[in-house]
Amino acid sequence: MTEVALITGTSSGMGLHAAIELARHGLHVVATMRDVGKADRLRAAASAAGVEVDVRALDVVDHAAAATLVAEIEAELGGIDVLLNNAGRGGVATAEQASMELVRDQLEVNYLAPVNLTKLVLPGMRERGNGRIFTITSVGGAVGQPFADTYCGAKFAVEGFMQSLAPVAEQFGIRVSVIEPAAVASDFVSNAERPDDGGPYSALLDAYIARTAGAFANAQTSESAGTAIAAAVLSDEYRFRWQTSDGATAFVSASLADTDGSRVLGVTRGWIAAG
Ligand SMILES: NC(=O)c1ccc[n+]([C@@H]2O[C@H](COP(=O)([O-])OP(=O)(O)OC[C@H]3O[C@@H](n4cnc5c(N)ncnc54)[C@H](OP(=O)(O)O)[C@@H]3O)[C@@H](O)[C@H]2O)c1
């Protein structure tokens, strides 16, 4: 039986490449994006790889549209074997600069959308006694980062939701996992919302942006991250937590072993120190 994978946010970046990689491995990939007018890159990559992808529209913050789409796929294709919650967006702002609108937007796309899609696919997976749910979180789902308060808050939240669900879902044959990339070259930085003016935080923000530019100069490629994501999806091994690179694993492990929080603060203080 051909497995069916539903992937969100495939117009660019690692979602696009994970979609191609999973199609290459024989899955029926329902590749969703909020604006199917942006499907050219995905279609060109699919054509270059000699694979087919089933492109459909989904803005993940539209919960009713997500429910309709999941019902349609289940009726047409018999079920969803893999949900890959990939769609996400960054937000650069320290707490005082962050409007509540930004806080809510970050929660909508990075937390509530994966929660909603997970709830929608669970009944079918539970009835079939089989399924895998992956959410692309971030090293920022384990390490709070300066000027990423709203983004990391939402990514921590989704990791908590998924980790809580994992042992219960497992009882019904459903594997729930998160995948944590570090810096990946994609449209992520240009798509992130940011303040026009750093105000009293300008010096700290400038230092942070300079540090981030350095990290992104050595970023993992989207192709490499997409391949790592597909490998996690296709693996027989069950792990709750995956990373897409050794650097991401080192980063996350430093935080998970940091029981008093001093290790992470020791690192992130350095990210906002003036030159
Ligand atoms: N790049 C990094 O350094 C990095 C590191 C760790 C984790 N991540 C996470 O990795 C995932 C993929 O990001 P990426 O790096 O590949 O960035 P990207 O190239 O910006 O891709 C993000 C995708 O999410 C889509 N998206 C945003 N809001 C959406 C919505 N409301 N509905 C549907 N799709 C939506 C974007 O679509 P549009 O084209 O319509 O905007 C785009 O296709 C995200 O969850 C991100 O948080 C990224």
Tab-separated table of N, CA, C and O in Angstrom, residues 3-99:
chain	number	residue	atom	x	y	z
A	3	GLU	N	1.953	4.696	1.033
A	3	GLU	CA	1.680	5.532	2.215
A	3	GLU	C	1.349	6.956	1.772
A	3	GLU	O	1.902	7.466	0.792
A	4	VAL	N	0.485	7.604	2.533
A	4	VAL	CA	0.084	8.981	2.244
A	4	VAL	C	0.688	9.906	3.296
A	4	VAL	O	0.533	9.668	4.502
A	5	ALA	N	1.397	10.929	2.821
A	5	ALA	CA	1.982	11.922	3.738
A	5	ALA	C	1.369	13.287	3.470
A	5	ALA	O	1.306	13.720	2.312
A	6	LEU	N	0.922	13.940	4.509
A	6	LEU	CA	0.414	15.320	4.411
A	6	LEU	C	1.479	16.240	5.002
A	6	LEU	O	1.854	16.101	6.171
A	7	ILE	N	1.969	17.164	4.168
A	7	ILE	CA	3.034	18.080	4.604
A	7	ILE	C	2.549	19.516	4.465
A	7	ILE	O	1.958	19.878	3.437
A	8	THR	N	2.823	20.334	5.456
A	8	THR	CA	2.428	21.746	5.392
A	8	THR	C	3.634	22.618	5.033
A	8	THR	O	4.787	22.263	5.314
A	9	GLY	N	3.341	23.748	4.392
A	9	GLY	CA	4.388	24.744	4.118
A	9	GLY	C	5.451	24.264	3.147
A	9	GLY	O	6.641	24.318	3.445
A	10	THR	N	5.020	23.822	1.947
A	10	THR	CA	5.990	23.253	1.001
A	10	THR	C	6.353	24.199	-0.143
A	10	THR	O	6.892	23.767	-1.147
A	11	SER	N	6.054	25.503	0.015
A	11	SER	CA	6.391	26.433	-1.074
A	11	SER	C	7.882	26.730	-1.118
A	11	SER	O	8.387	27.234	-2.127
A	12	SER	N	8.601	26.433	-0.032
A	12	SER	CA	10.037	26.751	0.006
A	12	SER	C	10.709	25.922	1.099
A	12	SER	O	10.044	25.190	1.848
A	13	GLY	N	12.028	26.056	1.152
A	13	GLY	CA	12.790	25.561	2.297
A	13	GLY	C	12.752	24.059	2.496
A	13	GLY	O	12.612	23.264	1.573
A	14	MET	N	12.871	23.675	3.765
A	14	MET	CA	13.035	22.250	4.060
A	14	MET	C	11.747	21.447	3.832
A	14	MET	O	11.812	20.265	3.520
A	15	GLY	N	10.584	22.086	3.914
A	15	GLY	CA	9.331	21.389	3.632
A	15	GLY	C	9.267	20.974	2.166
A	15	GLY	O	8.850	19.854	1.843
A	16	LEU	N	9.702	21.878	1.290
A	16	LEU	CA	9.746	21.577	-0.136
A	16	LEU	C	10.650	20.354	-0.371
A	16	LEU	O	10.263	19.396	-1.052
A	17	HIS	N	11.836	20.388	0.214
A	17	HIS	CA	12.793	19.306	-0.048
A	17	HIS	C	12.376	18.004	0.628
A	17	HIS	O	12.594	16.922	0.061
A	18	ALA	N	11.773	18.078	1.794
A	18	ALA	CA	11.274	16.853	2.440
A	18	ALA	C	10.177	16.238	1.581
A	18	ALA	O	10.095	15.009	1.432
A	19	ALA	N	9.320	17.083	0.976
A	19	ALA	CA	8.242	16.580	0.113
A	19	ALA	C	8.821	15.803	-1.069
A	19	ALA	O	8.372	14.700	-1.386
A	20	ILE	N	9.841	16.376	-1.693
A	20	ILE	CA	10.460	15.712	-2.851
A	20	ILE	C	11.095	14.394	-2.423
A	20	ILE	O	10.955	13.359	-3.083
A	21	GLU	N	11.790	14.424	-1.299
A	21	GLU	CA	12.507	13.236	-0.823
A	21	GLU	C	11.521	12.113	-0.476
A	21	GLU	O	11.765	10.956	-0.780
A	22	LEU	N	10.413	12.461	0.141
A	22	LEU	CA	9.422	11.431	0.494
A	22	LEU	C	8.747	10.879	-0.772
A	22	LEU	O	8.489	9.679	-0.865
A	23	ALA	N	8.501	11.752	-1.758
A	23	ALA	CA	7.926	11.276	-3.023
A	23	ALA	C	8.917	10.343	-3.709
A	23	ALA	O	8.540	9.323	-4.291
A	24	ARG	N	10.201	10.693	-3.617
A	24	ARG	CA	11.245	9.848	-4.217
A	24	ARG	C	11.250	8.447	-3.591
A	24	ARG	O	11.632	7.480	-4.225
A	25	HIS	N	10.842	8.390	-2.335
A	25	HIS	CA	10.790	7.093	-1.649
A	25	HIS	C	9.433	6.407	-1.808
A	25	HIS	O	9.128	5.444	-1.105
A	26	GLY	N	8.598	6.926	-2.705
A	26	GLY	CA	7.388	6.207	-3.075
A	26	GLY	C	6.136	6.589	-2.299
A	26	GLY	O	5.078	5.977	-2.497
A	27	LEU	N	6.206	7.586	-1.429
A	27	LEU	CA	4.996	8.001	-0.717
A	27	LEU	C	4.120	8.868	-1.633
A	27	LEU	O	4.635	9.549	-2.529
A	28	HIS	N	2.841	8.839	-1.403
A	28	HIS	CA	1.933	9.804	-2.040
A	28	HIS	C	1.996	11.065	-1.171
A	28	HIS	O	1.504	11.052	-0.039
A	29	VAL	N	2.600	12.115	-1.705
A	29	VAL	CA	2.834	13.313	-0.897
A	29	VAL	C	1.786	14.376	-1.223
A	29	VAL	O	1.732	14.879	-2.349
A	30	VAL	N	0.961	14.685	-0.236
A	30	VAL	CA	0.043	15.814	-0.371
A	30	VAL	C	0.816	17.023	0.158
A	30	VAL	O	1.002	17.195	1.367
A	31	ALA	N	1.302	17.817	-0.784
A	31	ALA	CA	2.186	18.943	-0.460
A	31	ALA	C	1.337	20.207	-0.397
A	31	ALA	O	0.848	20.666	-1.428
A	32	THR	N	1.138	20.732	0.803
A	32	THR	CA	0.238	21.881	0.923
A	32	THR	C	1.023	23.184	1.065
A	32	THR	O	2.164	23.200	1.551
A	33	MET	N	0.377	24.242	0.624
A	33	MET	CA	0.942	25.595	0.792
A	33	MET	C	-0.226	26.571	0.827
A	33	MET	O	-1.293	26.276	0.272
A	34	ARG	N	0.002	27.736	1.464
A	34	ARG	CA	-1.170	28.622	1.605
A	34	ARG	C	-1.501	29.318	0.297
A	34	ARG	O	-2.625	29.741	0.089
A	35	ASP	N	-0.522	29.460	-0.591
A	35	ASP	CA	-0.765	30.099	-1.880
A	35	ASP	C	-0.226	29.167	-2.970
A	35	ASP	O	0.986	29.116	-3.190
A	36	VAL	N	-1.121	28.438	-3.623
A	36	VAL	CA	-0.658	27.479	-4.634
A	36	VAL	C	-0.062	28.193	-5.844
A	36	VAL	O	0.603	27.565	-6.665
A	37	GLY	N	-0.244	29.503	-5.921
A	37	GLY	CA	0.448	30.303	-6.938
A	37	GLY	C	1.955	30.288	-6.733
A	37	GLY	O	2.727	30.668	-7.618
A	38	LYS	N	2.409	29.816	-5.540
A	38	LYS	CA	3.848	29.740	-5.264
A	38	LYS	C	4.393	28.326	-5.476
A	38	LYS	O	5.446	27.983	-4.953
A	39	ALA	N	3.660	27.508	-6.228
A	39	ALA	CA	4.049	26.090	-6.346
A	39	ALA	C	5.146	25.841	-7.391
A	39	ALA	O	5.630	24.713	-7.505
A	40	ASP	N	5.552	26.888	-8.116
A	40	ASP	CA	6.507	26.654	-9.216
A	40	ASP	C	7.803	26.005	-8.756
A	40	ASP	O	8.332	25.116	-9.407
A	41	ARG	N	8.336	26.480	-7.623
A	41	ARG	CA	9.615	25.924	-7.146
A	41	ARG	C	9.475	24.443	-6.833
A	41	ARG	O	10.328	23.639	-7.169
A	42	LEU	N	8.376	24.090	-6.154
A	42	LEU	CA	8.136	22.689	-5.800
A	42	LEU	C	7.947	21.851	-7.057
A	42	LEU	O	8.520	20.762	-7.196
A	43	ARG	N	7.153	22.378	-8.002
A	43	ARG	CA	6.893	21.607	-9.223
A	43	ARG	C	8.185	21.433	-10.024
A	43	ARG	O	8.434	20.358	-10.590
A	44	ALA	N	9.031	22.468	-10.052
A	44	ALA	CA	10.299	22.351	-10.790
A	44	ALA	C	11.198	21.306	-10.122
A	44	ALA	O	11.827	20.481	-10.798
A	45	ALA	N	11.227	21.308	-8.782
A	45	ALA	CA	12.063	20.333	-8.062
A	45	ALA	C	11.525	18.923	-8.269
A	45	ALA	O	12.291	17.968	-8.447
A	46	ALA	N	10.187	18.784	-8.307
A	46	ALA	CA	9.588	17.461	-8.515
A	46	ALA	C	9.905	16.967	-9.919
A	46	ALA	O	10.283	15.805	-10.113
A	47	SER	N	9.808	17.869	-10.870
A	47	SER	CA	10.089	17.470	-12.247
A	47	SER	C	11.562	17.081	-12.386
A	47	SER	O	11.885	16.067	-13.003
A	48	ALA	N	12.464	17.843	-11.753
A	48	ALA	CA	13.902	17.505	-11.822
A	48	ALA	C	14.171	16.152	-11.169
A	48	ALA	O	15.051	15.409	-11.603
A	49	ALA	N	13.405	15.833	-10.119
A	49	ALA	CA	13.621	14.565	-9.408
A	49	ALA	C	12.831	13.416	-10.059
A	49	ALA	O	12.979	12.258	-9.658
A	50	GLY	N	11.981	13.744	-11.022
A	50	GLY	CA	11.181	12.708	-11.693
A	50	GLY	C	10.096	12.121	-10.805
A	50	GLY	O	9.789	10.934	-10.901
A	51	VAL	N	9.531	12.964	-9.908
A	51	VAL	CA	8.485	12.474	-9.013
A	51	VAL	C	7.224	13.346	-9.141
A	51	VAL	O	7.278	14.457	-9.673
A	52	GLU	N	6.135	12.816	-8.624
A	52	GLU	CA	4.871	13.568	-8.621
A	52	GLU	C	4.553	13.984	-7.200
A	52	GLU	O	4.769	13.196	-6.262
A	53	VAL	N	4.052	15.198	-7.042
A	53	VAL	CA	3.526	15.613	-5.747
A	53	VAL	C	2.112	16.140	-5.957
A	53	VAL	O	1.800	16.690	-7.011
A	54	ASP	N	1.291	15.931	-4.971
A	54	ASP	CA	-0.134	16.280	-5.042
A	54	ASP	C	-0.272	17.627	-4.298
A	54	ASP	O	-0.370	17.674	-3.079
A	55	VAL	N	-0.239	18.719	-5.082
A	55	VAL	CA	-0.221	20.060	-4.471
A	55	VAL	C	-1.643	20.505	-4.132
A	55	VAL	O	-2.530	20.464	-4.987
A	56	ARG	N	-1.839	20.904	-2.881
A	56	ARG	CA	-3.162	21.411	-2.469
A	56	ARG	C	-2.988	22.640	-1.585
A	56	ARG	O	-1.946	22.805	-0.941
A	57	ALA	N	-4.035	23.458	-1.542
A	57	ALA	CA	-3.974	24.701	-0.766
A	57	ALA	C	-4.283	24.431	0.704
A	57	ALA	O	-5.206	23.677	1.021
A	58	LEU	N	-3.479	25.000	1.568
A	58	LEU	CA	-3.833	25.026	2.993
A	58	LEU	C	-3.075	26.144	3.693
A	58	LEU	O	-1.842	26.147	3.740
A	59	ASP	N	-3.841	27.092	4.225
A	59	ASP	CA	-3.276	28.048	5.169
A	59	ASP	C	-3.490	27.410	6.539
A	59	ASP	O	-4.639	27.246	6.979
A	60	VAL	N	-2.407	27.049	7.220
A	60	VAL	CA	-2.551	26.216	8.425
A	60	VAL	C	-3.270	26.923	9.569
A	60	VAL	O	-3.745	26.265	10.495
A	61	VAL	N	-3.353	28.257	9.508
A	61	VAL	CA	-4.057	28.942	10.599
A	61	VAL	C	-5.572	28.923	10.388
A	61	VAL	O	-6.327	29.334	11.263
A	62	ASP	N	-6.021	28.428	9.228
A	62	ASP	CA	-7.457	28.280	8.951
A	62	ASP	C	-7.862	26.862	9.375
A	62	ASP	O	-7.746	25.898	8.604
A	63	HIS	N	-8.351	26.735	10.597
A	63	HIS	CA	-8.606	25.409	11.166
A	63	HIS	C	-9.747	24.685	10.459
A	63	HIS	O	-9.732	23.457	10.330
A	64	ALA	N	-10.717	25.445	9.970
A	64	ALA	CA	-11.838	24.811	9.262
A	64	ALA	C	-11.354	24.250	7.926
A	64	ALA	O	-11.728	23.132	7.528
A	65	ALA	N	-10.498	25.014	7.234
A	65	ALA	CA	-9.961	24.527	5.954
A	65	ALA	C	-9.121	23.268	6.180
A	65	ALA	O	-9.151	22.333	5.370
A	66	ALA	N	-8.394	23.222	7.290
A	66	ALA	CA	-7.585	22.035	7.599
A	66	ALA	C	-8.493	20.823	7.805
A	66	ALA	O	-8.209	19.726	7.317
A	67	ALA	N	-9.621	21.032	8.489
A	67	ALA	CA	-10.564	19.923	8.735
A	67	ALA	C	-11.140	19.420	7.417
A	67	ALA	O	-11.226	18.203	7.187
A	68	THR	N	-11.496	20.346	6.534
A	68	THR	CA	-12.044	19.950	5.229
A	68	THR	C	-11.005	19.159	4.435
A	68	THR	O	-11.298	18.123	3.850
A	69	LEU	N	-9.775	19.652	4.437
A	69	LEU	CA	-8.719	18.989	3.662
A	69	LEU	C	-8.443	17.585	4.196
A	69	LEU	O	-8.333	16.625	3.416
A	70	VAL	N	-8.332	17.434	5.501
A	70	VAL	CA	-8.063	16.107	6.079
A	70	VAL	C	-9.193	15.151	5.712
A	70	VAL	O	-8.947	14.004	5.291
A	71	ALA	N	-10.449	15.609	5.789
A	71	ALA	CA	-11.591	14.745	5.433
A	71	ALA	C	-11.522	14.359	3.957
A	71	ALA	O	-11.764	13.209	3.590
A	72	GLU	N	-11.169	15.320	3.109
A	72	GLU	CA	-11.057	15.047	1.661
A	72	GLU	C	-9.992	13.991	1.382
A	72	GLU	O	-10.214	13.045	0.627
A	73	ILE	N	-8.833	14.162	1.992
A	73	ILE	CA	-7.726	13.213	1.740
A	73	ILE	C	-8.118	11.828	2.242
A	73	ILE	O	-7.886	10.816	1.563
A	74	GLU	N	-8.736	11.773	3.417
A	74	GLU	CA	-9.124	10.462	3.956
A	74	GLU	C	-10.142	9.782	3.041
A	74	GLU	O	-10.056	8.570	2.794
A	75	ALA	N	-11.080	10.556	2.500
A	75	ALA	CA	-12.102	9.978	1.617
A	75	ALA	C	-11.488	9.529	0.291
A	75	ALA	O	-11.785	8.455	-0.214
A	76	GLU	N	-10.589	10.361	-0.257
A	76	GLU	CA	-10.017	10.056	-1.573
A	76	GLU	C	-8.932	9.005	-1.525
A	76	GLU	O	-8.821	8.162	-2.410
A	77	LEU	N	-8.096	9.060	-0.496
A	77	LEU	CA	-6.872	8.233	-0.495
A	77	LEU	C	-6.892	7.163	0.588
A	77	LEU	O	-5.942	6.399	0.726
A	78	GLY	N	-7.939	7.117	1.372
A	78	GLY	CA	-8.096	6.030	2.342
A	78	GLY	C	-7.480	6.304	3.703
A	78	GLY	O	-7.625	5.491	4.615
A	79	GLY	N	-6.777	7.418	3.845
A	79	GLY	CA	-6.218	7.742	5.161
A	79	GLY	C	-4.927	8.526	5.029
A	79	GLY	O	-4.400	8.703	3.920
A	80	ILE	N	-4.445	8.997	6.158
A	80	ILE	CA	-3.172	9.735	6.204
A	80	ILE	C	-2.237	8.935	7.108
A	80	ILE	O	-2.549	8.687	8.272
A	81	ASP	N	-1.110	8.498	6.553
A	81	ASP	CA	-0.150	7.700	7.324
A	81	ASP	C	0.849	8.585	8.058
A	81	ASP	O	1.318	8.236	9.138
A	82	VAL	N	1.209	9.712	7.412
A	82	VAL	CA	2.227	10.602	7.983
A	82	VAL	C	1.699	12.028	7.942
A	82	VAL	O	1.264	12.504	6.894
A	83	LEU	N	1.744	12.701	9.074
A	83	LEU	CA	1.517	14.153	9.107
A	83	LEU	C	2.860	14.803	9.405
A	83	LEU	O	3.512	14.454	10.395
A	84	LEU	N	3.265	15.716	8.538
A	84	LEU	CA	4.505	16.457	8.775
A	84	LEU	C	4.152	17.936	8.906
A	84	LEU	O	3.911	18.632	7.919
A	85	ASN	N	4.074	18.382	10.157
A	85	ASN	CA	3.812	19.794	10.449
A	85	ASN	C	5.107	20.565	10.254
A	85	ASN	O	5.986	20.564	11.125
A	86	ASN	N	5.231	21.190	9.083
A	86	ASN	CA	6.473	21.911	8.779
A	86	ASN	C	6.281	23.424	8.751
A	86	ASN	O	7.184	24.166	9.112
A	87	ALA	N	5.097	23.889	8.332
A	87	ALA	CA	4.879	25.333	8.163
A	87	ALA	C	5.227	26.063	9.456
A	87	ALA	O	4.854	25.629	10.553
A	88	GLY	N	5.935	27.155	9.328
A	88	GLY	CA	6.289	27.944	10.508
A	88	GLY	C	6.907	29.249	10.066
A	88	GLY	O	7.262	29.429	8.901
A	89	ARG	N	7.033	30.155	11.015
A	89	ARG	CA	7.563	31.482	10.685
A	89	ARG	C	8.248	32.051	11.907
A	89	ARG	O	7.800	31.832	13.036
A	90	GLY	N	9.331	32.779	11.685
A	90	GLY	CA	10.063	33.391	12.796
A	90	GLY	C	9.507	34.752	13.166
A	90	GLY	O	8.787	35.383	12.378
A	91	GLY	N	9.841	35.196	14.356
A	91	GLY	CA	9.477	36.536	14.803
A	91	GLY	C	10.620	37.059	15.655
A	91	GLY	O	11.000	36.417	16.629
A	92	VAL	N	11.186	38.199	15.234
A	92	VAL	CA	12.329	38.759	15.955
A	92	VAL	C	11.831	39.917	16.801
A	92	VAL	O	11.375	40.925	16.254
A	93	ALA	N	11.873	39.770	18.114
A	93	ALA	CA	11.466	40.860	19.009
A	93	ALA	C	11.684	40.403	20.443
A	93	ALA	O	11.356	39.265	20.784
A	94	THR	N	12.244	41.286	21.266
A	94	THR	CA	12.261	40.994	22.690
A	94	THR	C	10.888	41.380	23.271
A	94	THR	O	10.107	42.090	22.615
A	95	ALA	N	10.593	40.897	24.475
A	95	ALA	CA	9.219	40.979	25.002
A	95	ALA	C	8.595	42.369	24.873
A	95	ALA	O	7.463	42.515	24.397
A	96	GLU	N	9.344	43.400	25.272
A	96	GLU	CA	8.776	44.746	25.290
A	96	GLU	C	8.414	45.249	23.897
A	96	GLU	O	7.502	46.060	23.732
A	97	GLN	N	9.139	44.750	22.875
A	97	GLN	CA	8.878	45.196	21.499
A	97	GLN	C	7.747	44.397	20.851
A	97	GLN	O	7.211	44.808	19.823
A	98	ALA	N	7.457	43.225	21.406
A	98	ALA	CA	6.537	42.300	20.736
A	98	ALA	C	5.095	42.729	20.985
A	98	ALA	O	4.655	42.772	22.132
A	99	SER	N	4.379	43.047	19.901
A	99	SER	CA	2.952	43.339	20.063
A	99	SER	C	2.245	42.035	20.419
A	99	SER	O	2.729	40.942	20.092
